CSV table of N, CA, C and O in Angstrom, one decimal:
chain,number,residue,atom,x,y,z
D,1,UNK,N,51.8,61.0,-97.2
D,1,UNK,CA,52.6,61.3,-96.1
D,1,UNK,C,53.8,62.1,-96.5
D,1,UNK,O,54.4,61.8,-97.5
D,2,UNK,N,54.3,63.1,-95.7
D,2,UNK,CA,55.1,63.8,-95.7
D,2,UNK,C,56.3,63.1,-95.2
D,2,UNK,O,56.2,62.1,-94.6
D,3,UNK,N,57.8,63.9,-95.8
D,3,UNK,CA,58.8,63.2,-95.1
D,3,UNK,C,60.2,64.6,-95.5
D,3,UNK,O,60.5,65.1,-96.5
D,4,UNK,N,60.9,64.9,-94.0
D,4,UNK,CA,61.5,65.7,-94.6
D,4,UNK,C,63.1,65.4,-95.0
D,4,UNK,O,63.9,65.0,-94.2
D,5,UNK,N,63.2,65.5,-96.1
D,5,UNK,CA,65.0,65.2,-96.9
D,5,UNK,C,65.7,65.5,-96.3
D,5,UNK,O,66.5,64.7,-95.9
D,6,UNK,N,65.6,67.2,-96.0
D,6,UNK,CA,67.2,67.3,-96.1
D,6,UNK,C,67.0,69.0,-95.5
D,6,UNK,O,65.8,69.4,-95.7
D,7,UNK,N,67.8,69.8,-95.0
D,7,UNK,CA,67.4,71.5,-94.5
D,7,UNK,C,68.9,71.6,-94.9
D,7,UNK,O,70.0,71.0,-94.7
D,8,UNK,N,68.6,72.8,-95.6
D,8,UNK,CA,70.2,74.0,-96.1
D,8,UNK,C,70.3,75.4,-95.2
D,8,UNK,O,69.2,75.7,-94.6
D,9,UNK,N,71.2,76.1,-95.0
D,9,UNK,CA,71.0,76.9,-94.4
D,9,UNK,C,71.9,78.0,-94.9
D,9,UNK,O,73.0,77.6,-95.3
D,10,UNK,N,71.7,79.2,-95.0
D,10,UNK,CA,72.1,79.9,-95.4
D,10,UNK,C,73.3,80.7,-94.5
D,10,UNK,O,73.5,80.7,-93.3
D,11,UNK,N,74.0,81.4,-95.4
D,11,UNK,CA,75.7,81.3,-95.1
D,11,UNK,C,75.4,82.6,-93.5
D,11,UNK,O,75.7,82.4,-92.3
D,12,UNK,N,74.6,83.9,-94.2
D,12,UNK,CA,74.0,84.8,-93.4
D,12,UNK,C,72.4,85.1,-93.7
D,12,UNK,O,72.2,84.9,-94.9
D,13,UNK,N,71.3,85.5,-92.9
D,13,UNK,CA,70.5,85.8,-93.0
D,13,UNK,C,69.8,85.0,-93.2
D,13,UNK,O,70.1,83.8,-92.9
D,14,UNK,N,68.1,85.3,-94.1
D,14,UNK,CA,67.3,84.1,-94.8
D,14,UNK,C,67.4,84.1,-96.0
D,14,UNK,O,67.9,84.9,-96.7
D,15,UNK,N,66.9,82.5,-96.4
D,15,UNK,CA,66.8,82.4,-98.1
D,15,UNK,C,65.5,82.9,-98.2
D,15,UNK,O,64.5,82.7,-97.5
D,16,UNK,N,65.6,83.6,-99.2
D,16,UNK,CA,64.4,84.3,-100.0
D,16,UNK,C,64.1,83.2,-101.3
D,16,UNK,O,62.9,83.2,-101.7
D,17,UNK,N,64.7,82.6,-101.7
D,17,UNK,CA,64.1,82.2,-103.1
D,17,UNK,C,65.2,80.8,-103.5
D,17,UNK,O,66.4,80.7,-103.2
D,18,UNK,N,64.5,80.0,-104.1
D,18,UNK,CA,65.6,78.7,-104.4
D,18,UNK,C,64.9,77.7,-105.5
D,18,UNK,O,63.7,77.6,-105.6
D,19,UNK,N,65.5,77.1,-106.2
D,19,UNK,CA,65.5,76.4,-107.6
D,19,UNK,C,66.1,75.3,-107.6
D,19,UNK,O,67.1,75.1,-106.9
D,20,UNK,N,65.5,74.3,-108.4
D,20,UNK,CA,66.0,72.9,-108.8
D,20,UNK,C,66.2,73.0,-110.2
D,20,UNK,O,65.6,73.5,-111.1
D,21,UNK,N,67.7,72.1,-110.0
D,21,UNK,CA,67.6,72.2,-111.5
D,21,UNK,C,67.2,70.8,-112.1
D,21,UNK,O,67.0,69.7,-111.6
D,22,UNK,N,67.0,71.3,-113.7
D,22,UNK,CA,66.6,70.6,-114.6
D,22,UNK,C,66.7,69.0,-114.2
D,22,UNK,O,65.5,68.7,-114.0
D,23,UNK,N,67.4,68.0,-113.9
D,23,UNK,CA,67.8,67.2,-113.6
D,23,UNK,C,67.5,66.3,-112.1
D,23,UNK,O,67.7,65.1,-111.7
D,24,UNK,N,66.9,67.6,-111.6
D,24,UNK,CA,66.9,67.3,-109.8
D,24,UNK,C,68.1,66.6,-108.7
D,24,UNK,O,68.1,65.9,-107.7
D,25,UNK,N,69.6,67.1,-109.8
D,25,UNK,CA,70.4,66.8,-108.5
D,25,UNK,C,71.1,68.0,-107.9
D,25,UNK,O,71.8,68.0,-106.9
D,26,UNK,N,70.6,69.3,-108.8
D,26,UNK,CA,70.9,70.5,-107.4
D,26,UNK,C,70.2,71.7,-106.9
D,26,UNK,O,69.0,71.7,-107.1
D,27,UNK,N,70.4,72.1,-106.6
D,27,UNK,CA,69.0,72.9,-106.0
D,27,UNK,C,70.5,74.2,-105.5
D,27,UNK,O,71.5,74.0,-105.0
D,28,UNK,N,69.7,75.7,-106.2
D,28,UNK,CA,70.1,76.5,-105.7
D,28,UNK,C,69.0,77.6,-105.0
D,28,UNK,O,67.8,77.8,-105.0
D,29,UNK,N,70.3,78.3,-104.1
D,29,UNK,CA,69.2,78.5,-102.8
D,29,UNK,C,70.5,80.8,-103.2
D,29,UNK,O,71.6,81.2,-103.7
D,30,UNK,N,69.3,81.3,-102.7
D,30,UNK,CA,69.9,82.4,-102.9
D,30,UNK,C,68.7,83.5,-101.5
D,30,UNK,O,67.7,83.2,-101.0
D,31,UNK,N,69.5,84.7,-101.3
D,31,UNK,CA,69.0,85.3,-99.8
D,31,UNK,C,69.7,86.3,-99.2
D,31,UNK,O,70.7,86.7,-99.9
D,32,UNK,N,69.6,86.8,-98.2
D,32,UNK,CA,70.1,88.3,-97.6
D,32,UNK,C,71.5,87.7,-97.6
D,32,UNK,O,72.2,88.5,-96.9
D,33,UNK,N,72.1,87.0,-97.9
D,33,UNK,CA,73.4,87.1,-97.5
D,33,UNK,C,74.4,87.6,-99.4
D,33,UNK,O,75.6,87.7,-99.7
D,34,UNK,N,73.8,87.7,-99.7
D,34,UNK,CA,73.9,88.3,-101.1
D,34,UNK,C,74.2,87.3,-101.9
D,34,UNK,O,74.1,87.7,-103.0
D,35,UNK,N,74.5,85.9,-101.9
D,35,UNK,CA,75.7,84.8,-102.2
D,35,UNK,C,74.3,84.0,-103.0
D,35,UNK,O,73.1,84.3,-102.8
D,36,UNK,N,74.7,83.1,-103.9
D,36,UNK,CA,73.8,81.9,-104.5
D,36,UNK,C,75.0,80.4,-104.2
D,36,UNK,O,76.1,80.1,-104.3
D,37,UNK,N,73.7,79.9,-103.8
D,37,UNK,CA,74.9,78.9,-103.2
D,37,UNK,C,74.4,77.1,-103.7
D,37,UNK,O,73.5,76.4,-103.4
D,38,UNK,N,75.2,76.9,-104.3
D,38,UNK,CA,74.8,75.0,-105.1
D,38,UNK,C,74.7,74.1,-104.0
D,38,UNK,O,75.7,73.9,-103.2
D,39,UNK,N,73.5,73.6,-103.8
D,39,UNK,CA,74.1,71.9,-102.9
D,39,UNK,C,73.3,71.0,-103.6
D,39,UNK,O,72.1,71.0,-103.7
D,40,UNK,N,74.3,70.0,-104.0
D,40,UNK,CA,74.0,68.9,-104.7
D,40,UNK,C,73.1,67.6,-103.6
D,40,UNK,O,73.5,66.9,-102.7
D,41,UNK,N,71.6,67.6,-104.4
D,41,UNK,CA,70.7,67.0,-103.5
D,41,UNK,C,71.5,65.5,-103.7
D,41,UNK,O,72.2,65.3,-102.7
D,42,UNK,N,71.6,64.9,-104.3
D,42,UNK,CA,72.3,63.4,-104.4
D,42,UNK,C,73.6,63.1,-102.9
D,42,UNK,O,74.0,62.2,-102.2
D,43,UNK,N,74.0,64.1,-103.0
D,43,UNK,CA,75.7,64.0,-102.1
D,43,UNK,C,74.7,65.1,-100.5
D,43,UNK,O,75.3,65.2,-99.4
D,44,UNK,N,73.5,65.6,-100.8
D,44,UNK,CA,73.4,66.3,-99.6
D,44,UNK,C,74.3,67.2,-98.9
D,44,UNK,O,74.2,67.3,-97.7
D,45,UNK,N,75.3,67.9,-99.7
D,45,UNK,CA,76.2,69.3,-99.1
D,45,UNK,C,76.2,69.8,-100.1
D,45,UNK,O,76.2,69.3,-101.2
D,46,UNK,N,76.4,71.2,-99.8
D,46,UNK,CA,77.2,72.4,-100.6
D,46,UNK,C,78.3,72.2,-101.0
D,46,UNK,O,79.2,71.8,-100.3
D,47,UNK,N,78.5,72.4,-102.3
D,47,UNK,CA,79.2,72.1,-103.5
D,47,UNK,C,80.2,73.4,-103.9
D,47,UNK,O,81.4,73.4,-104.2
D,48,UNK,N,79.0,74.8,-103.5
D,48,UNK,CA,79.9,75.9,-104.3
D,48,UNK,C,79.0,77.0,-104.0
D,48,UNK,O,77.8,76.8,-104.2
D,49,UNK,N,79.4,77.9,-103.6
D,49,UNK,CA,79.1,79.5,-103.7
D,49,UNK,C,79.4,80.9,-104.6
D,49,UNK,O,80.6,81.3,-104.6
D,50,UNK,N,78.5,81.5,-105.2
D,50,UNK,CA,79.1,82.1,-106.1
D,50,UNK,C,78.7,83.8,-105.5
D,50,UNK,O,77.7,84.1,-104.9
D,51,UNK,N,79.5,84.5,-105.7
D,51,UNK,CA,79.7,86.2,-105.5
D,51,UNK,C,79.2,86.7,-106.5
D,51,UNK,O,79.4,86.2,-107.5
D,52,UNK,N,78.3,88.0,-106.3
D,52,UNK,CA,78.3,89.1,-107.4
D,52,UNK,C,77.5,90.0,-107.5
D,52,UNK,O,77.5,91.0,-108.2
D,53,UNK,N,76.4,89.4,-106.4
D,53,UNK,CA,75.7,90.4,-106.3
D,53,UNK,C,75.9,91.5,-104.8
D,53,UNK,O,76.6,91.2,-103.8
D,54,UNK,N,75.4,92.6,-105.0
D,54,UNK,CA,75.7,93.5,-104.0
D,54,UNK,C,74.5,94.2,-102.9
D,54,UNK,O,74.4,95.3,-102.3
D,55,UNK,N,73.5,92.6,-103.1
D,55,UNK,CA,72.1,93.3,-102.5
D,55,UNK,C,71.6,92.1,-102.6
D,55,UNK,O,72.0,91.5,-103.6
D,56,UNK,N,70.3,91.5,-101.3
D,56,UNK,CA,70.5,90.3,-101.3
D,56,UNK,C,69.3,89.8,-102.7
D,56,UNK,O,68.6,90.5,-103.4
D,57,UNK,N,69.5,88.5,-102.8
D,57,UNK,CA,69.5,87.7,-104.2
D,57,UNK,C,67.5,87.4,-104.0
D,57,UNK,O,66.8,86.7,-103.2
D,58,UNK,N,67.1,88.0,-105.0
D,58,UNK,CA,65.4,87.6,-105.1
D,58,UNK,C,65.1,86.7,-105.6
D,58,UNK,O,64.3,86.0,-105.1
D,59,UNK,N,65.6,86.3,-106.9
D,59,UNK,CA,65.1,85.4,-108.0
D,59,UNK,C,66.2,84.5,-108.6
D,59,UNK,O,67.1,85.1,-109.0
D,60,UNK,N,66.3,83.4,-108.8
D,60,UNK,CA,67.0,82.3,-109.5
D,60,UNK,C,66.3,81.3,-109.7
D,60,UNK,O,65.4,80.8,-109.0
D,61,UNK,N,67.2,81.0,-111.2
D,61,UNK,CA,66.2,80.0,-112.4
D,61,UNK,C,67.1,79.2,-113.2
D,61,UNK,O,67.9,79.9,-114.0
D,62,UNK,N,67.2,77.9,-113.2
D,62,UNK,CA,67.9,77.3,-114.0
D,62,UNK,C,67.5,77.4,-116.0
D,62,UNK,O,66.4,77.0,-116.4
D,63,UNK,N,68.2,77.8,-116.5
D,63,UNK,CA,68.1,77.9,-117.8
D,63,UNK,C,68.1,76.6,-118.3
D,63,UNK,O,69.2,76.1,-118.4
D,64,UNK,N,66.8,75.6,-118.8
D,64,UNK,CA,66.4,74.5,-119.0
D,64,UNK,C,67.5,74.0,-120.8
D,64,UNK,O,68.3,73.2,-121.1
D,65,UNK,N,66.9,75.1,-121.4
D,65,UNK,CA,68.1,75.0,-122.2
D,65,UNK,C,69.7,75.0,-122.8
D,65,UNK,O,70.3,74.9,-123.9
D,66,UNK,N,70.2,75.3,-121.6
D,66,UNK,CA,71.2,75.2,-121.0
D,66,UNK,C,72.5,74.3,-120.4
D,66,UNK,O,73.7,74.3,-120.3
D,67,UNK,N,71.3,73.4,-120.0
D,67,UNK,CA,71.5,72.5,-119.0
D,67,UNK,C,71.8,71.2,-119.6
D,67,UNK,O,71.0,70.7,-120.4
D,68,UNK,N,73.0,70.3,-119.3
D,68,UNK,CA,72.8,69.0,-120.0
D,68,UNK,C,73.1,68.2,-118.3
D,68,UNK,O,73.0,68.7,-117.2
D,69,UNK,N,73.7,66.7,-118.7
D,69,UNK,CA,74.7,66.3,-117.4
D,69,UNK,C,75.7,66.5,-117.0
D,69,UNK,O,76.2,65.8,-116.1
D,70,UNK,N,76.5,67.5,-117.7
D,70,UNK,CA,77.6,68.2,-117.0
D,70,UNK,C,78.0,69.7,-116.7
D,70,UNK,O,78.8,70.1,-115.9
D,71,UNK,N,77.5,70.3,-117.5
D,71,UNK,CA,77.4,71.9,-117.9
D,71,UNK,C,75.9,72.2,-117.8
D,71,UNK,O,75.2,71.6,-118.5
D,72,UNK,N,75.3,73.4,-116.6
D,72,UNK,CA,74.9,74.0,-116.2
D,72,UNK,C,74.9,76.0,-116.7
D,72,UNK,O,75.7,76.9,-116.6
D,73,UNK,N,73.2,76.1,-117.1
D,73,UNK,CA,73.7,78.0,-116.9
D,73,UNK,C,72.6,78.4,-116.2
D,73,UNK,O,71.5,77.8,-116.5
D,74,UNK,N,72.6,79.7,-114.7
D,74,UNK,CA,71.3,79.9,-114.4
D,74,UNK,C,71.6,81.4,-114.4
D,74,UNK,O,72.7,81.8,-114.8
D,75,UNK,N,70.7,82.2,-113.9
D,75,UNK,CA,70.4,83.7,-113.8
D,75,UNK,C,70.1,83.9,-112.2
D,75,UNK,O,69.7,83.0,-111.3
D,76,UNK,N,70.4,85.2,-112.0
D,76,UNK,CA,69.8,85.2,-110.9
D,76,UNK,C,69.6,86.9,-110.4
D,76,UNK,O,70.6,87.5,-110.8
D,77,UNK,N,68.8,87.6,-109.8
D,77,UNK,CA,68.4,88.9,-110.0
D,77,UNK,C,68.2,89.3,-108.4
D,77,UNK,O,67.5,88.8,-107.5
D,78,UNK,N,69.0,90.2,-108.3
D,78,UNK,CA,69.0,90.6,-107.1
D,78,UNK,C,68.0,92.1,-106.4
D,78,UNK,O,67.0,92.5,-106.8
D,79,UNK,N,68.6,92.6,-105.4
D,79,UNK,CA,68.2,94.1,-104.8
D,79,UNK,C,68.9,95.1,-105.1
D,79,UNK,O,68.8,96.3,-104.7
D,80,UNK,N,70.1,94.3,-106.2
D,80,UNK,CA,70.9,95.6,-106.8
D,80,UNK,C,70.4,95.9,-108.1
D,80,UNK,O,70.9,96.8,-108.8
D,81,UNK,N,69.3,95.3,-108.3
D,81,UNK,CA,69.4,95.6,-110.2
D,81,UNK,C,69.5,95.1,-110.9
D,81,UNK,O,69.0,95.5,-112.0
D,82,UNK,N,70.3,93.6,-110.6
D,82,UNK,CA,71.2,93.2,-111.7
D,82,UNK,C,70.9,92.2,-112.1
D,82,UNK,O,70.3,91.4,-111.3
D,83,UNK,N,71.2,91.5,-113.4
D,83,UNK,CA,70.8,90.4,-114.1
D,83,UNK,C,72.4,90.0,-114.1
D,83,UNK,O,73.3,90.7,-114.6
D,84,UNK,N,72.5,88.6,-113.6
D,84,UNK,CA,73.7,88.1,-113.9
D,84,UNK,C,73.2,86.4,-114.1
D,84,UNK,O,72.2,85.8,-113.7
D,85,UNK,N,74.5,86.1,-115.0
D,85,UNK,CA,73.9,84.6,-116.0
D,85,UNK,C,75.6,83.8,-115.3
D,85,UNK,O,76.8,84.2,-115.7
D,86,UNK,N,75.4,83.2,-114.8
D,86,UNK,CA,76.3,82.4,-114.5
D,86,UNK,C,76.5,80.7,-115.3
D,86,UNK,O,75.6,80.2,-116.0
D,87,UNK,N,77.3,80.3,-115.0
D,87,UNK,CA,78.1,78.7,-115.6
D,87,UNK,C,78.4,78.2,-115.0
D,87,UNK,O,79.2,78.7,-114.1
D,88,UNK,N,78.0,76.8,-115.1
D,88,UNK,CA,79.2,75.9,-113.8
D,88,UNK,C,79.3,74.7,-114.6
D,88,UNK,O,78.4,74.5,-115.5
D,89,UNK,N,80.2,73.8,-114.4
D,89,UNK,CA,80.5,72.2,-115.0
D,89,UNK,C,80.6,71.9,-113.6
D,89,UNK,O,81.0,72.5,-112.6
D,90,UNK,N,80.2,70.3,-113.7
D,90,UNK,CA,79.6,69.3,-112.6
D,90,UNK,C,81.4,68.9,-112.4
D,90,UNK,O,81.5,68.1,-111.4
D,91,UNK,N,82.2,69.0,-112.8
D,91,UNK,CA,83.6,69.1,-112.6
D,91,UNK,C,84.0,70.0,-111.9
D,91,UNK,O,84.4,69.9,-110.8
D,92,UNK,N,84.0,71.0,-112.4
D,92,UNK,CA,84.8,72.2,-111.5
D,92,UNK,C,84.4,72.3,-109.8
D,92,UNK,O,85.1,72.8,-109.0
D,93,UNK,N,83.1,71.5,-109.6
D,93,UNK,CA,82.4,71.9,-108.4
D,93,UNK,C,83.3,70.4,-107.7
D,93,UNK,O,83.7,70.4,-106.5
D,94,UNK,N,83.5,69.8,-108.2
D,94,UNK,CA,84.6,68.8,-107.1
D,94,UNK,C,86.0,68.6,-107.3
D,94,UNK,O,86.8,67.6,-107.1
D,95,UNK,N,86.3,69.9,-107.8
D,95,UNK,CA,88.1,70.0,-108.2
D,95,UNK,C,88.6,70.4,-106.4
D,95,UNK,O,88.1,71.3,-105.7
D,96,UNK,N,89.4,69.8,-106.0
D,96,UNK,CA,89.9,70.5,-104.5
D,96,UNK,C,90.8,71.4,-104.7
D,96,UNK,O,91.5,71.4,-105.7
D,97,UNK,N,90.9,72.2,-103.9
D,97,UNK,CA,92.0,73.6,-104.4
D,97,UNK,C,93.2,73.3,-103.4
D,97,UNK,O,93.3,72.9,-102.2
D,98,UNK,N,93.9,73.7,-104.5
D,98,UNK,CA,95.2,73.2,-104.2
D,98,UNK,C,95.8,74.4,-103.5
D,98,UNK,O,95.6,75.5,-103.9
D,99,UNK,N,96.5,74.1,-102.3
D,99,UNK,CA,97.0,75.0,-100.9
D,99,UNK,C,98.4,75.1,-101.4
D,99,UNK,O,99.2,74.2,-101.6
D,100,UNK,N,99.0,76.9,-101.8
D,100,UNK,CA,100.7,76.8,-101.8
D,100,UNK,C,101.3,76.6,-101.2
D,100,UNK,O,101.0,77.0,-100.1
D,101,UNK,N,102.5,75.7,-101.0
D,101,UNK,CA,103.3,75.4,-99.7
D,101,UNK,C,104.1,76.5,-99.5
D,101,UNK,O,105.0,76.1,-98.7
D,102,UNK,N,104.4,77.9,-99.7
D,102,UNK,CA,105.3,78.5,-99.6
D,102,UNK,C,104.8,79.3,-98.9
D,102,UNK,O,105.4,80.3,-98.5
């Protein structure tokens, strides 16, 4: 029997392509909106969005050897061309940013 988890949705357009990582608590989702975007399946929301590409995102892959339980590296290849290798720690993605009062 089927059962469905959980639906993400993309910031603009469709997702073209999406990955789990090593571990199965995040899954990244990438698509016409050019952006790769983390949501942590355990907590069920988006965690973090990353910039860089300039054409929307075809392919993303968690780098298995890369990967432990706190530090993360994946790739991801877009409509621009480009090979970019990103980093994330399981910290940075729940740091709150702090607002200037001035």
């Amino acid at each position: 029997m089927l059962r469905l988890l959980d639906v993400y949705d993309s910031y603009f357009g469709e997702l073209i392509c999406v990955c789990w990582s090593p571990d199965g608590n995040y899954i990244l989702t990438g698509g016409q909106d050019d952006l790769i975007s983390i949501w942590s399946f355990t907590e069920r929301r988006l965690v973090a969005r990353f910039q860089g590409h300039r054409a929307w995102v075809r392919w993303i892959a968690f780098d298995p050897w890369r990967c432990d339980d706190r530090n993360y590296r994946f790739g991801s290849v877009g409509d621009d061309r480009m090979l970019l290798l990103w980093d994330f720690n399981v910290g940075m993605l729940h740091t709150p940013r702090v607002v200037s009062q001035f």
